[in-house]
Amino acid sequence: AKDKGKNNCQFYTREMNASIEEKLVLLEGLRNALDDGQFRLVYQPKVDLHTGRVFGVEALVRWDHPEHGVIGPDRFIPLAEESGMIVALGEWVLRTACVQNRAWQDAGLPPLCISVNVSPRQFEEARLVERVQQALADSGLAPEWLELEVTEGVIMRDLQQAVAKMAQVRAMGVSLSIDDFGTGYSSLSALKSFPISTLKIDKSFVRDLGRSSGDEAIASSIIGLAHRLRLRVIAEGVETEQQRSFLRENGCDEMQGYLFSRPLPPAQLAALLNAPAMQ
Ligand code: C2E
Ligand code: CA
Ligand code: CA
Ligand code: CA
């Protein structure tokens, strides 16, 4: 029995070392990845549920790791947050997205709103507003074509300061949306003081639409709440026709998901939108 216990202990130690090691490898790699140009953005269309028109795209970051291949943001954004690297990475994402959107407009694509994810640490950073202003000025993108997606986590930390920061962003003419709505604990009464334009229903509530009456109740409540607050509402993670028809019938305004398109590299996105100048 004693031997067995010892073996178990060694087993767990090895497992733990493996995950800590992975973390350290990624963390070490993150430091050089930005300078080495290992990050790129892909763009997922956002579609108007009633007209079927693509009115915007969300920029999502990918890391082409020289040894490990493509690494998704769920694996490195938390590390970048912890290490503070998110500020530099986030600025790169913001600038790249603005430059890309302006390039599409110059190429004759119908104008799109580009959404950029801003993580809590990045949103709290003192120079955020300045950085957004600079990214717009340097790219020549008009502010109305940029939106920042923030999670409820941003609001949780310091409500007063978050609202003040949001107001500064809005004053620039840049839109704001609350991402993953329903997964955090932001109070409903706080919601009415946010200068936001859109609520995004988290994909965990979208997955079982048509199968789970609980998720249907949550989704239709969020849609009703958004509309009563005069906000638009978008559903993410829409993969099936059934989910789309539920959302459309329940008054959801916009959708995003594999049903319409996966996130695409810039050239493929432009091809999808069928820009005459790019054919
Ligand atoms: P998110 O902002 O909630 O983004 C939605 C995620 O759902 C994306 O994963 C997207 O590729 C995925 N998705 C889209 N359509 C579908 C669908 O129909 N079904 C399913 N199952 N998934 C779908 P991704 O690209 O792996 O990004 C994961 C998360 O990483 C994002 O979640 C966001 O929180 C974060 N992230 C991505 N890019 C950035 C960035 O540039 N900056 C920051 N701060 N965070 C980012
Ligand atoms: Ca998002
Ligand atoms: Ca989301
Ligand atoms: Ca999410």
mmCIF file of C-alpha atoms and ligand atoms in Angstrom:
data_model
loop_
_atom_site.group_PDB
_atom_site.id
_atom_site.type_symbol
_atom_site.label_atom_id
_atom_site.label_comp_id
_atom_site.label_asym_id
_atom_site.label_seq_id
_atom_site.Cartn_x
_atom_site.Cartn_y
_atom_site.Cartn_z
ATOM 1 C CA ALA A 1 0.000 0.000 0.000
ATOM 2 C CA LYS A 2 2.856 2.295 0.871
ATOM 3 C CA ASP A 3 4.540 1.646 -2.506
ATOM 4 C CA LYS A 4 1.327 2.336 -4.340
ATOM 5 C CA GLY A 5 0.943 5.666 -2.571
ATOM 6 C CA LYS A 6 4.451 6.606 -3.511
ATOM 7 C CA ASN A 7 3.815 5.777 -7.174
ATOM 8 C CA ASN A 8 0.680 7.860 -7.222
ATOM 9 C CA CYS A 9 2.572 10.722 -5.755
ATOM 10 C CA GLN A 10 5.249 10.494 -8.426
ATOM 11 C CA PHE A 11 2.592 10.250 -11.114
ATOM 12 C CA TYR A 12 0.900 13.457 -10.015
ATOM 13 C CA THR A 13 4.217 15.231 -9.716
ATOM 14 C CA ARG A 14 5.089 14.343 -13.281
ATOM 15 C CA GLU A 15 1.695 15.540 -14.526
ATOM 16 C CA MET A 16 2.055 18.822 -12.698
ATOM 17 C CA ASN A 17 5.553 19.367 -14.015
ATOM 18 C CA ALA A 18 4.284 18.812 -17.530
ATOM 19 C CA SER A 19 1.640 21.537 -17.321
ATOM 20 C CA ILE A 20 3.888 24.007 -15.525
ATOM 21 C CA GLU A 21 6.543 23.282 -18.119
ATOM 22 C CA GLU A 22 4.073 23.936 -20.946
ATOM 23 C CA LYS A 23 3.122 27.212 -19.325
ATOM 24 C CA LEU A 24 6.767 28.254 -18.984
ATOM 25 C CA VAL A 25 7.524 27.310 -22.591
ATOM 26 C CA LEU A 26 4.578 29.361 -23.863
ATOM 27 C CA LEU A 27 5.369 32.263 -21.545
ATOM 28 C CA GLU A 28 8.979 32.321 -22.709
ATOM 29 C CA GLY A 29 7.832 32.127 -26.338
ATOM 30 C CA LEU A 30 5.309 34.956 -25.902
ATOM 31 C CA ARG A 31 8.097 37.385 -25.170
ATOM 32 C CA ASN A 32 9.631 36.984 -28.637
ATOM 33 C CA ALA A 33 6.501 36.156 -30.616
ATOM 34 C CA LEU A 34 5.421 39.759 -31.047
ATOM 35 C CA ASP A 35 8.812 40.946 -32.315
ATOM 36 C CA ASP A 36 9.128 37.857 -34.538
ATOM 37 C CA GLY A 37 5.745 38.489 -36.172
ATOM 38 C CA GLN A 38 4.259 35.164 -35.026
ATOM 39 C CA PHE A 39 0.790 36.589 -34.344
ATOM 40 C CA ARG A 40 -1.882 37.109 -36.970
ATOM 41 C CA LEU A 41 -5.543 38.012 -36.967
ATOM 42 C CA VAL A 42 -8.486 36.132 -38.417
ATOM 43 C CA TYR A 43 -11.870 37.766 -38.922
ATOM 44 C CA GLN A 44 -15.312 36.307 -38.284
ATOM 45 C CA PRO A 45 -18.309 37.902 -40.040
ATOM 46 C CA LYS A 46 -21.209 39.305 -38.010
ATOM 47 C CA VAL A 47 -24.507 39.002 -39.821
ATOM 48 C CA ASP A 48 -27.776 40.922 -39.546
ATOM 49 C CA LEU A 49 -30.362 38.239 -38.701
ATOM 50 C CA HIS A 50 -33.122 39.971 -40.615
ATOM 51 C CA THR A 51 -31.398 41.103 -43.811
ATOM 52 C CA GLY A 52 -28.654 38.458 -43.929
ATOM 53 C CA ARG A 53 -26.143 41.219 -44.583
ATOM 54 C CA VAL A 54 -22.587 41.114 -43.150
ATOM 55 C CA PHE A 55 -22.210 44.416 -41.287
ATOM 56 C CA GLY A 56 -19.078 43.707 -39.276
ATOM 57 C CA VAL A 57 -16.281 41.338 -38.324
ATOM 58 C CA GLU A 58 -14.654 40.315 -35.055
ATOM 59 C CA ALA A 59 -10.852 40.195 -35.018
ATOM 60 C CA LEU A 60 -9.493 37.071 -33.280
ATOM 61 C CA VAL A 61 -5.797 36.511 -32.659
ATOM 62 C CA ARG A 62 -3.816 33.377 -33.627
ATOM 63 C CA TRP A 63 -0.251 32.459 -32.696
ATOM 64 C CA ASP A 64 1.774 30.589 -35.309
ATOM 65 C CA HIS A 65 4.275 28.967 -32.968
ATOM 66 C CA PRO A 66 7.482 27.855 -34.750
ATOM 67 C CA GLU A 67 7.454 24.426 -33.018
ATOM 68 C CA HIS A 68 3.913 23.871 -31.743
ATOM 69 C CA GLY A 69 1.926 25.073 -34.763
ATOM 70 C CA VAL A 70 -1.171 27.234 -34.430
ATOM 71 C CA ILE A 71 -2.026 28.055 -30.808
ATOM 72 C CA GLY A 72 -5.491 29.416 -29.990
ATOM 73 C CA PRO A 73 -6.027 32.456 -27.772
ATOM 74 C CA ASP A 74 -7.664 30.464 -24.975
ATOM 75 C CA ARG A 75 -4.198 29.003 -24.270
ATOM 76 C CA PHE A 76 -2.122 32.168 -24.334
ATOM 77 C CA ILE A 77 -4.393 35.175 -23.605
ATOM 78 C CA PRO A 78 -4.628 34.195 -19.899
ATOM 79 C CA LEU A 79 -0.816 33.924 -19.761
ATOM 80 C CA ALA A 80 -0.460 37.265 -21.530
ATOM 81 C CA GLU A 81 -2.878 38.773 -18.992
ATOM 82 C CA GLU A 82 -0.935 37.370 -16.029
ATOM 83 C CA SER A 83 2.423 38.488 -17.345
ATOM 84 C CA GLY A 84 1.303 41.934 -18.476
ATOM 85 C CA MET A 85 2.264 41.091 -22.066
ATOM 86 C CA ILE A 86 -1.414 41.658 -22.972
ATOM 87 C CA VAL A 87 -0.872 45.411 -23.121
ATOM 88 C CA ALA A 88 1.676 45.158 -25.959
ATOM 89 C CA LEU A 89 -0.171 42.299 -27.680
ATOM 90 C CA GLY A 90 -3.503 44.101 -27.347
ATOM 91 C CA GLU A 91 -2.052 47.236 -28.862
ATOM 92 C CA TRP A 92 -0.735 45.196 -31.809
ATOM 93 C CA VAL A 93 -4.196 43.636 -32.286
ATOM 94 C CA LEU A 94 -5.888 47.038 -32.159
ATOM 95 C CA ARG A 95 -3.505 48.637 -34.637
ATOM 96 C CA THR A 96 -3.530 45.662 -37.019
ATOM 97 C CA ALA A 97 -7.336 45.501 -37.013
ATOM 98 C CA CYS A 98 -7.677 49.232 -37.722
ATOM 99 C CA VAL A 99 -5.124 49.102 -40.558
ATOM 100 C CA GLN A 100 -6.867 46.041 -42.048
ATOM 101 C CA ASN A 101 -10.302 47.626 -41.897
ATOM 102 C CA ARG A 102 -9.055 50.793 -43.566
ATOM 103 C CA ALA A 103 -7.355 48.673 -46.285
ATOM 104 C CA TRP A 104 -10.658 46.883 -46.986
ATOM 105 C CA GLN A 105 -12.443 50.195 -47.280
ATOM 106 C CA ASP A 106 -9.756 51.518 -49.628
ATOM 107 C CA ALA A 107 -10.130 48.354 -51.741
ATOM 108 C CA GLY A 108 -13.819 49.103 -52.228
ATOM 109 C CA LEU A 109 -15.394 46.615 -49.819
ATOM 110 C CA PRO A 110 -18.679 47.737 -48.285
ATOM 111 C CA PRO A 111 -17.686 49.422 -44.996
ATOM 112 C CA LEU A 112 -17.586 47.078 -42.003
ATOM 113 C CA CYS A 113 -17.463 47.670 -38.285
ATOM 114 C CA ILE A 114 -14.437 45.881 -36.824
ATOM 115 C CA SER A 115 -14.695 44.505 -33.285
ATOM 116 C CA VAL A 116 -11.606 44.081 -31.147
ATOM 117 C CA ASN A 117 -11.524 42.140 -27.870
ATOM 118 C CA VAL A 118 -10.110 44.095 -24.956
ATOM 119 C CA SER A 119 -9.214 42.090 -21.869
ATOM 120 C CA PRO A 120 -9.679 43.487 -18.344
ATOM 121 C CA ARG A 121 -6.036 44.327 -17.700
ATOM 122 C CA GLN A 122 -5.778 46.071 -21.043
ATOM 123 C CA PHE A 123 -8.972 48.047 -20.458
ATOM 124 C CA GLU A 124 -7.747 49.223 -17.058
ATOM 125 C CA GLU A 125 -4.427 50.380 -18.392
ATOM 126 C CA ALA A 126 -4.024 54.145 -18.025
ATOM 127 C CA ARG A 127 -3.174 54.847 -21.649
ATOM 128 C CA LEU A 128 -5.962 52.787 -23.271
ATOM 129 C CA VAL A 129 -7.910 55.773 -24.597
ATOM 130 C CA GLU A 130 -4.751 57.356 -25.961
ATOM 131 C CA ARG A 131 -3.782 54.070 -27.653
ATOM 132 C CA VAL A 132 -7.175 53.757 -29.336
ATOM 133 C CA GLN A 133 -6.979 57.353 -30.539
ATOM 134 C CA GLN A 134 -3.483 56.756 -31.921
ATOM 135 C CA ALA A 135 -4.488 53.521 -33.701
ATOM 136 C CA LEU A 136 -7.331 55.395 -35.426
ATOM 137 C CA ALA A 137 -5.153 58.359 -36.350
ATOM 138 C CA ASP A 138 -2.298 56.211 -37.708
ATOM 139 C CA SER A 139 -4.572 53.915 -39.746
ATOM 140 C CA GLY A 140 -6.896 56.654 -40.973
ATOM 141 C CA LEU A 141 -9.918 54.609 -39.851
ATOM 142 C CA ALA A 142 -12.978 56.634 -38.823
ATOM 143 C CA PRO A 143 -14.029 55.841 -35.219
ATOM 144 C CA GLU A 144 -17.539 54.752 -36.234
ATOM 145 C CA TRP A 145 -16.006 51.626 -37.839
ATOM 146 C CA LEU A 146 -14.380 50.410 -34.603
ATOM 147 C CA GLU A 147 -15.990 48.604 -31.680
ATOM 148 C CA LEU A 148 -14.385 47.314 -28.476
ATOM 149 C CA GLU A 149 -15.738 44.120 -26.912
ATOM 150 C CA VAL A 150 -15.268 44.031 -23.145
ATOM 151 C CA THR A 151 -16.348 41.320 -20.727
ATOM 152 C CA GLU A 152 -18.230 41.740 -17.500
ATOM 153 C CA GLY A 153 -14.862 41.153 -15.790
ATOM 154 C CA VAL A 154 -13.890 44.710 -16.698
ATOM 155 C CA ILE A 155 -16.865 46.082 -14.851
ATOM 156 C CA MET A 156 -16.446 43.866 -11.832
ATOM 157 C CA ARG A 157 -13.149 45.344 -10.763
ATOM 158 C CA ASP A 158 -14.084 48.989 -10.360
ATOM 159 C CA LEU A 159 -17.518 49.961 -11.597
ATOM 160 C CA GLN A 160 -17.123 53.733 -11.354
ATOM 161 C CA GLN A 161 -13.809 53.745 -13.143
ATOM 162 C CA ALA A 162 -15.030 51.322 -15.810
ATOM 163 C CA VAL A 163 -18.026 53.550 -16.581
ATOM 164 C CA ALA A 164 -15.790 56.647 -16.804
ATOM 165 C CA LYS A 165 -13.393 54.857 -19.163
ATOM 166 C CA MET A 166 -16.296 53.608 -21.290
ATOM 167 C CA ALA A 167 -17.629 57.155 -21.555
ATOM 168 C CA GLN A 168 -14.253 58.372 -22.840
ATOM 169 C CA VAL A 169 -14.241 55.647 -25.499
ATOM 170 C CA ARG A 170 -17.808 56.520 -26.526
ATOM 171 C CA ALA A 171 -16.934 60.216 -26.691
ATOM 172 C CA MET A 172 -14.342 59.362 -29.344
ATOM 173 C CA GLY A 173 -17.097 57.829 -31.462
ATOM 174 C CA VAL A 174 -15.977 54.224 -30.882
ATOM 175 C CA SER A 175 -18.694 51.674 -29.956
ATOM 176 C CA LEU A 176 -18.647 49.292 -27.018
ATOM 177 C CA SER A 177 -20.246 45.928 -26.478
ATOM 178 C CA ILE A 178 -20.469 43.560 -23.533
ATOM 179 C CA ASP A 179 -19.038 40.175 -24.543
ATOM 180 C CA ASP A 180 -20.046 36.792 -23.078
ATOM 181 C CA PHE A 181 -23.067 38.424 -21.456
ATOM 182 C CA GLY A 182 -24.668 36.270 -18.784
ATOM 183 C CA THR A 183 -21.504 34.437 -17.730
ATOM 184 C CA GLY A 184 -20.244 37.081 -15.284
ATOM 185 C CA TYR A 185 -21.946 38.719 -12.358
ATOM 186 C CA SER A 186 -22.424 42.300 -13.455
ATOM 187 C CA SER A 187 -25.501 43.638 -11.749
ATOM 188 C CA LEU A 188 -28.443 44.339 -13.986
ATOM 189 C CA SER A 189 -28.887 47.768 -12.453
ATOM 190 C CA ALA A 190 -25.307 48.684 -13.420
ATOM 191 C CA LEU A 191 -26.049 47.766 -17.010
ATOM 192 C CA LYS A 192 -28.213 50.823 -17.553
ATOM 193 C CA SER A 193 -25.338 53.188 -16.775
ATOM 194 C CA PHE A 194 -22.997 51.684 -19.379
ATOM 195 C CA PRO A 195 -22.553 53.686 -22.571
ATOM 196 C CA ILE A 196 -22.674 50.507 -24.675
ATOM 197 C CA SER A 197 -24.517 49.738 -27.899
ATOM 198 C CA THR A 198 -24.680 45.932 -27.922
ATOM 199 C CA LEU A 199 -24.987 42.883 -25.671
ATOM 200 C CA LYS A 200 -23.445 39.646 -26.897
ATOM 201 C CA ILE A 201 -25.161 36.446 -25.751
ATOM 202 C CA ASP A 202 -22.483 33.942 -24.753
ATOM 203 C CA LYS A 203 -22.243 30.824 -26.887
ATOM 204 C CA SER A 204 -22.877 28.576 -23.881
ATOM 205 C CA PHE A 205 -26.522 29.764 -23.953
ATOM 206 C CA VAL A 206 -26.761 29.362 -27.737
ATOM 207 C CA ARG A 207 -25.514 25.776 -27.952
ATOM 208 C CA ASP A 208 -28.720 24.104 -26.755
ATOM 209 C CA LEU A 209 -31.323 26.399 -28.301
ATOM 210 C CA GLY A 210 -34.035 24.125 -29.655
ATOM 211 C CA ARG A 211 -33.140 21.434 -27.077
ATOM 212 C CA SER A 212 -33.071 23.099 -23.658
ATOM 213 C CA SER A 213 -35.994 25.200 -22.481
ATOM 214 C CA GLY A 214 -33.722 26.681 -19.785
ATOM 215 C CA ASP A 215 -31.264 28.071 -22.322
ATOM 216 C CA GLU A 216 -34.160 29.279 -24.473
ATOM 217 C CA ALA A 217 -35.547 31.192 -21.484
ATOM 218 C CA ILE A 218 -32.133 32.755 -20.805
ATOM 219 C CA ALA A 219 -31.556 33.727 -24.451
ATOM 220 C CA SER A 220 -34.996 35.260 -24.912
ATOM 221 C CA SER A 221 -34.689 37.112 -21.569
ATOM 222 C CA ILE A 222 -31.361 38.632 -22.637
ATOM 223 C CA ILE A 223 -32.918 39.700 -25.949
ATOM 224 C CA GLY A 224 -35.855 41.307 -24.109
ATOM 225 C CA LEU A 225 -33.593 42.991 -21.574
ATOM 226 C CA ALA A 226 -31.314 44.389 -24.295
ATOM 227 C CA HIS A 227 -34.212 45.802 -26.255
ATOM 228 C CA ARG A 228 -35.819 47.409 -23.214
ATOM 229 C CA LEU A 229 -32.477 49.107 -22.579
ATOM 230 C CA ARG A 230 -32.426 50.156 -26.253
ATOM 231 C CA LEU A 231 -29.389 48.002 -26.992
ATOM 232 C CA ARG A 232 -28.794 45.723 -29.927
ATOM 233 C CA VAL A 233 -28.213 42.062 -29.209
ATOM 234 C CA ILE A 234 -25.964 39.569 -30.987
ATOM 235 C CA ALA A 235 -25.681 35.816 -30.448
ATOM 236 C CA GLU A 236 -22.280 34.131 -30.809
ATOM 237 C CA GLY A 237 -21.538 30.479 -31.567
ATOM 238 C CA VAL A 238 -24.502 29.963 -33.917
ATOM 239 C CA GLU A 239 -23.851 26.619 -35.587
ATOM 240 C CA THR A 240 -27.250 25.284 -36.679
ATOM 241 C CA GLU A 241 -30.292 26.379 -38.654
ATOM 242 C CA GLN A 242 -32.415 25.551 -35.606
ATOM 243 C CA GLN A 243 -30.468 27.987 -33.433
ATOM 244 C CA ARG A 244 -30.708 30.677 -36.079
ATOM 245 C CA SER A 245 -34.465 30.365 -36.465
ATOM 246 C CA PHE A 246 -35.005 30.413 -32.694
ATOM 247 C CA LEU A 247 -32.953 33.604 -32.443
ATOM 248 C CA ARG A 248 -34.664 35.253 -35.397
ATOM 249 C CA GLU A 249 -38.138 34.376 -34.137
ATOM 250 C CA ASN A 250 -37.257 35.742 -30.716
ATOM 251 C CA GLY A 251 -36.138 39.098 -32.066
ATOM 252 C CA CYS A 252 -32.351 38.768 -31.816
ATOM 253 C CA ASP A 253 -30.736 41.351 -34.116
ATOM 254 C CA GLU A 254 -27.437 39.822 -35.163
ATOM 255 C CA MET A 255 -25.515 36.573 -35.185
ATOM 256 C CA GLN A 256 -22.036 35.209 -35.515
ATOM 257 C CA GLY A 257 -20.958 31.577 -35.806
ATOM 258 C CA TYR A 258 -19.784 28.643 -37.892
ATOM 259 C CA LEU A 259 -23.230 28.384 -39.550
ATOM 260 C CA PHE A 260 -22.410 31.489 -41.550
ATOM 261 C CA SER A 261 -18.601 31.410 -41.425
ATOM 262 C CA ARG A 262 -15.586 30.457 -39.367
ATOM 263 C CA PRO A 263 -13.041 33.178 -38.605
ATOM 264 C CA LEU A 264 -11.125 33.776 -41.872
ATOM 265 C CA PRO A 265 -7.751 35.184 -42.952
ATOM 266 C CA PRO A 266 -8.091 38.664 -44.522
ATOM 267 C CA ALA A 267 -7.989 37.575 -48.183
ATOM 268 C CA GLN A 268 -10.671 34.924 -47.659
ATOM 269 C CA LEU A 269 -12.874 37.371 -45.786
ATOM 270 C CA ALA A 270 -12.607 39.835 -48.667
ATOM 271 C CA ALA A 271 -13.413 37.048 -51.163
ATOM 272 C CA LEU A 272 -16.465 36.084 -49.114
ATOM 273 C CA LEU A 273 -17.732 39.639 -49.239
ATOM 274 C CA ASN A 274 -17.127 39.560 -52.962
ATOM 275 C CA ALA A 275 -15.460 42.905 -53.320
ATOM 276 C CA PRO A 276 -15.303 43.831 -57.005
ATOM 277 C CA ALA A 277 -11.901 45.430 -56.458
ATOM 278 C CA MET A 278 -10.504 42.223 -55.035
ATOM 279 C CA GLN A 279 -11.697 39.641 -57.534
HETATM 280 P P1 C2E B 1 -14.696 35.332 -27.646
HETATM 281 O O1 C2E B 1 -14.378 36.778 -27.734
HETATM 282 O O2 C2E B 1 -15.916 34.932 -26.914
HETATM 283 O O3 C2E B 1 -14.680 34.810 -29.139
HETATM 284 C C1 C2E B 1 -15.556 33.822 -29.625
HETATM 285 C C2 C2E B 1 -14.843 32.496 -29.779
HETATM 286 O O4 C2E B 1 -15.782 31.539 -30.297
HETATM 287 C C3 C2E B 1 -13.695 32.510 -30.782
HETATM 288 O O5 C2E B 1 -12.736 31.573 -30.332
HETATM 289 C C4 C2E B 1 -14.363 32.001 -32.055
HETATM 290 O O6 C2E B 1 -13.448 31.460 -32.979
HETATM 291 C C5 C2E B 1 -15.286 30.965 -31.494
HETATM 292 N N1 C2E B 1 -16.434 30.690 -32.349
HETATM 293 C C6 C2E B 1 -16.943 31.445 -33.323
HETATM 294 N N2 C2E B 1 -18.026 30.873 -33.884
HETATM 295 C C7 C2E B 1 -18.223 29.703 -33.230
HETATM 296 C C8 C2E B 1 -19.198 28.652 -33.340
HETATM 297 O O7 C2E B 1 -20.109 28.681 -34.162
HETATM 298 N N3 C2E B 1 -19.068 27.626 -32.470
HETATM 299 C C9 C2E B 1 -18.079 27.560 -31.551
HETATM 300 N N4 C2E B 1 -18.033 26.495 -30.757
HETATM 301 N N5 C2E B 1 -17.152 28.530 -31.405
HETATM 302 C C10 C2E B 1 -17.226 29.592 -32.246
HETATM 303 P P2 C2E B 1 -11.181 31.921 -30.338
HETATM 304 O O8 C2E B 1 -10.824 32.632 -31.607
HETATM 305 O O9 C2E B 1 -10.457 30.655 -30.003
HETATM 306 O O10 C2E B 1 -11.031 32.951 -29.175
HETATM 307 C C11 C2E B 1 -11.235 32.553 -27.836
HETATM 308 C C12 C2E B 1 -11.234 33.724 -26.900
HETATM 309 O O11 C2E B 1 -9.934 34.325 -26.833
HETATM 310 C C13 C2E B 1 -12.162 34.857 -27.346
HETATM 311 O O12 C2E B 1 -13.479 34.545 -26.951
HETATM 312 C C14 C2E B 1 -11.568 36.029 -26.607
HETATM 313 O O13 C2E B 1 -12.019 36.060 -25.284
HETATM 314 C C15 C2E B 1 -10.100 35.694 -26.604
HETATM 315 N N6 C2E B 1 -9.439 36.469 -27.679
HETATM 316 C C16 C2E B 1 -9.330 36.203 -28.993
HETATM 317 N N7 C2E B 1 -8.641 37.160 -29.635
HETATM 318 C C17 C2E B 1 -8.327 38.100 -28.693
HETATM 319 C C18 C2E B 1 -7.621 39.348 -28.718
HETATM 320 O O14 C2E B 1 -7.167 39.829 -29.753
HETATM 321 N N8 C2E B 1 -7.491 40.009 -27.536
HETATM 322 C C19 C2E B 1 -8.014 39.522 -26.379
HETATM 323 N N9 C2E B 1 -7.848 40.249 -25.247
HETATM 324 N N10 C2E B 1 -8.682 38.362 -26.311
HETATM 325 C C20 C2E B 1 -8.836 37.655 -27.451
HETATM 326 CA CA CA B 2 -15.442 38.603 -28.346
HETATM 327 CA CA CA B 3 -17.832 35.994 -26.613
HETATM 328 CA CA CA B 4 -16.030 33.526 -24.786
#
